[in-house]
């Protein structure tokens, strides 16, 4: 590349390995973008990778996350509403998934309760150390 050429930044995708942005990943899971952002902030969401300064999600990680959430309520991935369709290239479900939205809300709520309780324990320990 010569100095007069402008650098072209592009994401390299390999066959069978799809990388999705946050809006695409939220549509793929059937949840809102804000829920995916909150899960990332609370470190309880699907694994993210960095690419070109952006946070991206691999399709395999999203499928694994979906399977983990669905298995918590005893619904098998092979059941009719949650069977993965054979994709043409990249098929993203159009509408929100009510079960996934409910499970994600429950996961966020549990993580926030856990963080609050640990914060209270640490604050109580710090207060007892300063008072005695």
PDB file of C-alpha atoms in Angstrom:
ATOM      1  CA  UNK A   1       0.000   0.000   0.000  1.00  0.00           C
ATOM      2  CA  UNK A   2       1.412   3.367  -0.949  1.00  0.00           C
ATOM      3  CA  UNK A   3       0.986   6.491   1.205  1.00  0.00           C
ATOM      4  CA  UNK A   4      -1.443   8.013  -1.312  1.00  0.00           C
ATOM      5  CA  UNK A   5      -3.886   5.094  -0.967  1.00  0.00           C
ATOM      6  CA  UNK A   6      -6.516   5.232   1.709  1.00  0.00           C
ATOM      7  CA  UNK A   7      -6.638   2.255   4.028  1.00  0.00           C
ATOM      8  CA  UNK A   8      -9.738   0.154   3.667  1.00  0.00           C
ATOM      9  CA  UNK A   9     -10.931  -1.423   6.866  1.00  0.00           C
ATOM     10  CA  UNK A  10     -13.142  -4.413   6.387  1.00  0.00           C
ATOM     11  CA  UNK A  11     -14.122  -7.363   8.462  1.00  0.00           C
ATOM     12  CA  UNK A  12     -12.881 -10.673   7.155  1.00  0.00           C
ATOM     13  CA  UNK A  13     -15.481 -13.394   7.267  1.00  0.00           C
ATOM     14  CA  UNK A  14     -14.728 -17.013   6.694  1.00  0.00           C
ATOM     15  CA  UNK A  15     -17.220 -19.482   5.244  1.00  0.00           C
ATOM     16  CA  UNK A  16     -19.413 -20.852   8.004  1.00  0.00           C
ATOM     17  CA  UNK A  17     -18.251 -18.257  10.576  1.00  0.00           C
ATOM     18  CA  UNK A  18     -20.621 -15.350  10.753  1.00  0.00           C
ATOM     19  CA  UNK A  19     -19.874 -12.246  12.821  1.00  0.00           C
ATOM     20  CA  UNK A  20     -22.756  -9.951  13.750  1.00  0.00           C
ATOM     21  CA  UNK A  21     -22.954  -6.393  15.038  1.00  0.00           C
ATOM     22  CA  UNK A  22     -24.986  -5.562  18.154  1.00  0.00           C
ATOM     23  CA  UNK A  23     -28.206  -4.662  16.269  1.00  0.00           C
ATOM     24  CA  UNK A  24     -27.948  -7.816  14.153  1.00  0.00           C
ATOM     25  CA  UNK A  25     -27.126  -9.949  17.199  1.00  0.00           C
ATOM     26  CA  UNK A  26     -30.116  -8.592  19.104  1.00  0.00           C
ATOM     27  CA  UNK A  27     -32.392  -9.389  16.148  1.00  0.00           C
ATOM     28  CA  UNK A  28     -30.816 -12.829  15.854  1.00  0.00           C
ATOM     29  CA  UNK A  29     -31.591 -13.557  19.517  1.00  0.00           C
ATOM     30  CA  UNK A  30     -35.016 -11.896  19.361  1.00  0.00           C
ATOM     31  CA  UNK A  31     -34.295  -9.361  22.111  1.00  0.00           C
ATOM     32  CA  UNK A  32     -33.813  -5.603  22.239  1.00  0.00           C
ATOM     33  CA  UNK A  33     -30.493  -3.857  21.643  1.00  0.00           C
ATOM     34  CA  UNK A  34     -30.588  -2.279  25.082  1.00  0.00           C
ATOM     35  CA  UNK A  35     -30.974  -5.674  26.737  1.00  0.00           C
ATOM     36  CA  UNK A  36     -27.883  -6.903  24.904  1.00  0.00           C
ATOM     37  CA  UNK A  37     -25.996  -3.796  26.010  1.00  0.00           C
ATOM     38  CA  UNK A  38     -27.065  -4.221  29.649  1.00  0.00           C
ATOM     39  CA  UNK A  39     -26.009  -7.878  29.572  1.00  0.00           C
ATOM     40  CA  UNK A  40     -22.621  -6.829  28.223  1.00  0.00           C
ATOM     41  CA  UNK A  41     -22.236  -4.243  31.006  1.00  0.00           C
ATOM     42  CA  UNK A  42     -23.200  -6.793  33.668  1.00  0.00           C
ATOM     43  CA  UNK A  43     -20.961  -9.464  32.072  1.00  0.00           C
ATOM     44  CA  UNK A  44     -23.753 -12.012  31.807  1.00  0.00           C
ATOM     45  CA  UNK A  45     -24.404 -12.013  28.071  1.00  0.00           C
ATOM     46  CA  UNK A  46     -22.937 -13.829  25.101  1.00  0.00           C
ATOM     47  CA  UNK A  47     -19.208 -13.596  24.513  1.00  0.00           C
ATOM     48  CA  UNK A  48     -18.090 -10.598  22.469  1.00  0.00           C
ATOM     49  CA  UNK A  49     -15.091 -10.116  20.237  1.00  0.00           C
ATOM     50  CA  UNK A  50     -13.445  -6.878  19.192  1.00  0.00           C
ATOM     51  CA  UNK A  51     -12.992  -5.975  15.568  1.00  0.00           C
ATOM     52  CA  UNK A  52     -12.042  -2.568  14.190  1.00  0.00           C
ATOM     53  CA  UNK A  53     -12.845  -0.970  17.542  1.00  0.00           C
ATOM     54  CA  UNK A  54     -16.364  -2.422  17.546  1.00  0.00           C
ATOM     55  CA  UNK A  55     -17.815  -5.146  19.721  1.00  0.00           C
ATOM     56  CA  UNK A  56     -19.060  -7.999  17.582  1.00  0.00           C
ATOM     57  CA  UNK A  57     -20.745 -11.313  18.279  1.00  0.00           C
ATOM     58  CA  UNK A  58     -20.063 -14.665  16.633  1.00  0.00           C
ATOM     59  CA  UNK A  59     -23.085 -16.648  15.544  1.00  0.00           C
ATOM     60  CA  UNK A  60     -21.801 -19.759  17.338  1.00  0.00           C
ATOM     61  CA  UNK A  61     -21.595 -17.835  20.633  1.00  0.00           C
ATOM     62  CA  UNK A  62     -25.122 -16.507  20.178  1.00  0.00           C
ATOM     63  CA  UNK A  63     -26.441 -20.012  19.495  1.00  0.00           C
ATOM     64  CA  UNK A  64     -24.643 -21.323  22.586  1.00  0.00           C
ATOM     65  CA  UNK A  65     -26.059 -18.488  24.702  1.00  0.00           C
ATOM     66  CA  UNK A  66     -29.578 -19.126  23.377  1.00  0.00           C
ATOM     67  CA  UNK A  67     -29.271 -22.840  24.063  1.00  0.00           C
ATOM     68  CA  UNK A  68     -28.041 -22.184  27.612  1.00  0.00           C
ATOM     69  CA  UNK A  69     -30.938 -19.843  28.365  1.00  0.00           C
ATOM     70  CA  UNK A  70     -33.561 -22.114  26.856  1.00  0.00           C
ATOM     71  CA  UNK A  71     -32.235 -25.164  28.692  1.00  0.00           C
ATOM     72  CA  UNK A  72     -32.687 -23.357  32.043  1.00  0.00           C
ATOM     73  CA  UNK A  73     -36.461 -23.618  31.649  1.00  0.00           C
ATOM     74  CA  UNK A  74     -36.403 -27.191  30.354  1.00  0.00           C
ATOM     75  CA  UNK A  75     -37.230 -26.484  26.729  1.00  0.00           C
ATOM     76  CA  UNK A  76     -35.106 -28.546  24.371  1.00  0.00           C
ATOM     77  CA  UNK A  77     -33.521 -26.873  21.358  1.00  0.00           C
ATOM     78  CA  UNK A  78     -35.170 -29.550  19.196  1.00  0.00           C
ATOM     79  CA  UNK A  79     -38.698 -28.461  20.188  1.00  0.00           C
ATOM     80  CA  UNK A  80     -40.739 -27.012  17.350  1.00  0.00           C
ATOM     81  CA  UNK A  81     -40.748 -23.265  18.203  1.00  0.00           C
ATOM     82  CA  UNK A  82     -37.017 -23.206  18.950  1.00  0.00           C
ATOM     83  CA  UNK A  83     -35.624 -25.485  16.286  1.00  0.00           C
ATOM     84  CA  UNK A  84     -32.985 -23.673  14.300  1.00  0.00           C
ATOM     85  CA  UNK A  85     -33.979 -23.336  10.680  1.00  0.00           C
ATOM     86  CA  UNK A  86     -31.501 -24.236   7.994  1.00  0.00           C
ATOM     87  CA  UNK A  87     -30.139 -20.868   6.881  1.00  0.00           C
ATOM     88  CA  UNK A  88     -29.843 -19.852   3.257  1.00  0.00           C
ATOM     89  CA  UNK A  89     -26.983 -17.473   3.921  1.00  0.00           C
ATOM     90  CA  UNK A  90     -27.784 -15.445   7.011  1.00  0.00           C
ATOM     91  CA  UNK A  91     -31.358 -15.583   8.186  1.00  0.00           C
ATOM     92  CA  UNK A  92     -32.229 -13.298  11.052  1.00  0.00           C
ATOM     93  CA  UNK A  93     -35.623 -13.755  12.696  1.00  0.00           C
ATOM     94  CA  UNK A  94     -37.746 -10.661  12.188  1.00  0.00           C
ATOM     95  CA  UNK A  95     -39.724 -10.263  15.392  1.00  0.00           C
ATOM     96  CA  UNK A  96     -38.913 -10.376  19.078  1.00  0.00           C
ATOM     97  CA  UNK A  97     -38.968 -13.746  20.762  1.00  0.00           C
ATOM     98  CA  UNK A  98     -41.183 -13.569  23.887  1.00  0.00           C
ATOM     99  CA  UNK A  99     -39.443 -16.465  25.641  1.00  0.00           C
ATOM    100  CA  UNK A 100     -35.965 -15.056  25.015  1.00  0.00           C
ATOM    101  CA  UNK A 101     -37.045 -11.598  26.184  1.00  0.00           C
ATOM    102  CA  UNK A 102     -38.442 -13.103  29.383  1.00  0.00           C
ATOM    103  CA  UNK A 103     -35.331 -15.203  29.999  1.00  0.00           C
ATOM    104  CA  UNK A 104     -32.998 -12.258  29.360  1.00  0.00           C
ATOM    105  CA  UNK A 105     -34.961 -10.055  31.765  1.00  0.00           C
ATOM    106  CA  UNK A 106     -34.740 -12.782  34.385  1.00  0.00           C
ATOM    107  CA  UNK A 107     -30.984 -13.140  33.820  1.00  0.00           C
ATOM    108  CA  UNK A 108     -30.436  -9.379  34.110  1.00  0.00           C
ATOM    109  CA  UNK A 109     -32.564  -9.198  37.255  1.00  0.00           C
ATOM    110  CA  UNK A 110     -30.657 -12.068  38.885  1.00  0.00           C
ATOM    111  CA  UNK A 111     -27.294 -10.493  38.067  1.00  0.00           C
ATOM    112  CA  UNK A 112     -28.374  -7.101  39.411  1.00  0.00           C
ATOM    113  CA  UNK A 113     -29.606  -8.696  42.666  1.00  0.00           C
ATOM    114  CA  UNK A 114     -26.305 -10.545  43.009  1.00  0.00           C
ATOM    115  CA  UNK A 115     -24.284  -7.371  42.443  1.00  0.00           C
ATOM    116  CA  UNK A 116     -26.472  -5.469  44.936  1.00  0.00           C
ATOM    117  CA  UNK A 117     -26.087  -8.137  47.615  1.00  0.00           C
ATOM    118  CA  UNK A 118     -22.302  -8.299  47.168  1.00  0.00           C
ATOM    119  CA  UNK A 119     -22.173  -4.518  47.305  1.00  0.00           C
ATOM    120  CA  UNK A 120     -24.130  -4.549  50.565  1.00  0.00           C
ATOM    121  CA  UNK A 121     -21.800  -7.181  52.048  1.00  0.00           C
ATOM    122  CA  UNK A 122     -18.720  -5.184  51.092  1.00  0.00           C
ATOM    123  CA  UNK A 123     -20.210  -1.919  52.318  1.00  0.00           C
ATOM    124  CA  UNK A 124     -21.239  -3.537  55.610  1.00  0.00           C
ATOM    125  CA  UNK A 125     -17.758  -5.016  56.035  1.00  0.00           C
ATOM    126  CA  UNK A 126     -16.144  -1.654  55.335  1.00  0.00           C
ATOM    127  CA  UNK A 127     -18.483   0.103  57.790  1.00  0.00           C
ATOM    128  CA  UNK A 128     -17.787  -2.436  60.530  1.00  0.00           C
ATOM    129  CA  UNK A 129     -14.045  -2.040  60.015  1.00  0.00           C
ATOM    130  CA  UNK A 130     -14.237   1.735  60.264  1.00  0.00           C
ATOM    131  CA  UNK A 131     -16.482   1.697  63.342  1.00  0.00           C
ATOM    132  CA  UNK A 132     -14.376  -0.782  65.333  1.00  0.00           C
TER     133      UNK A 132
END
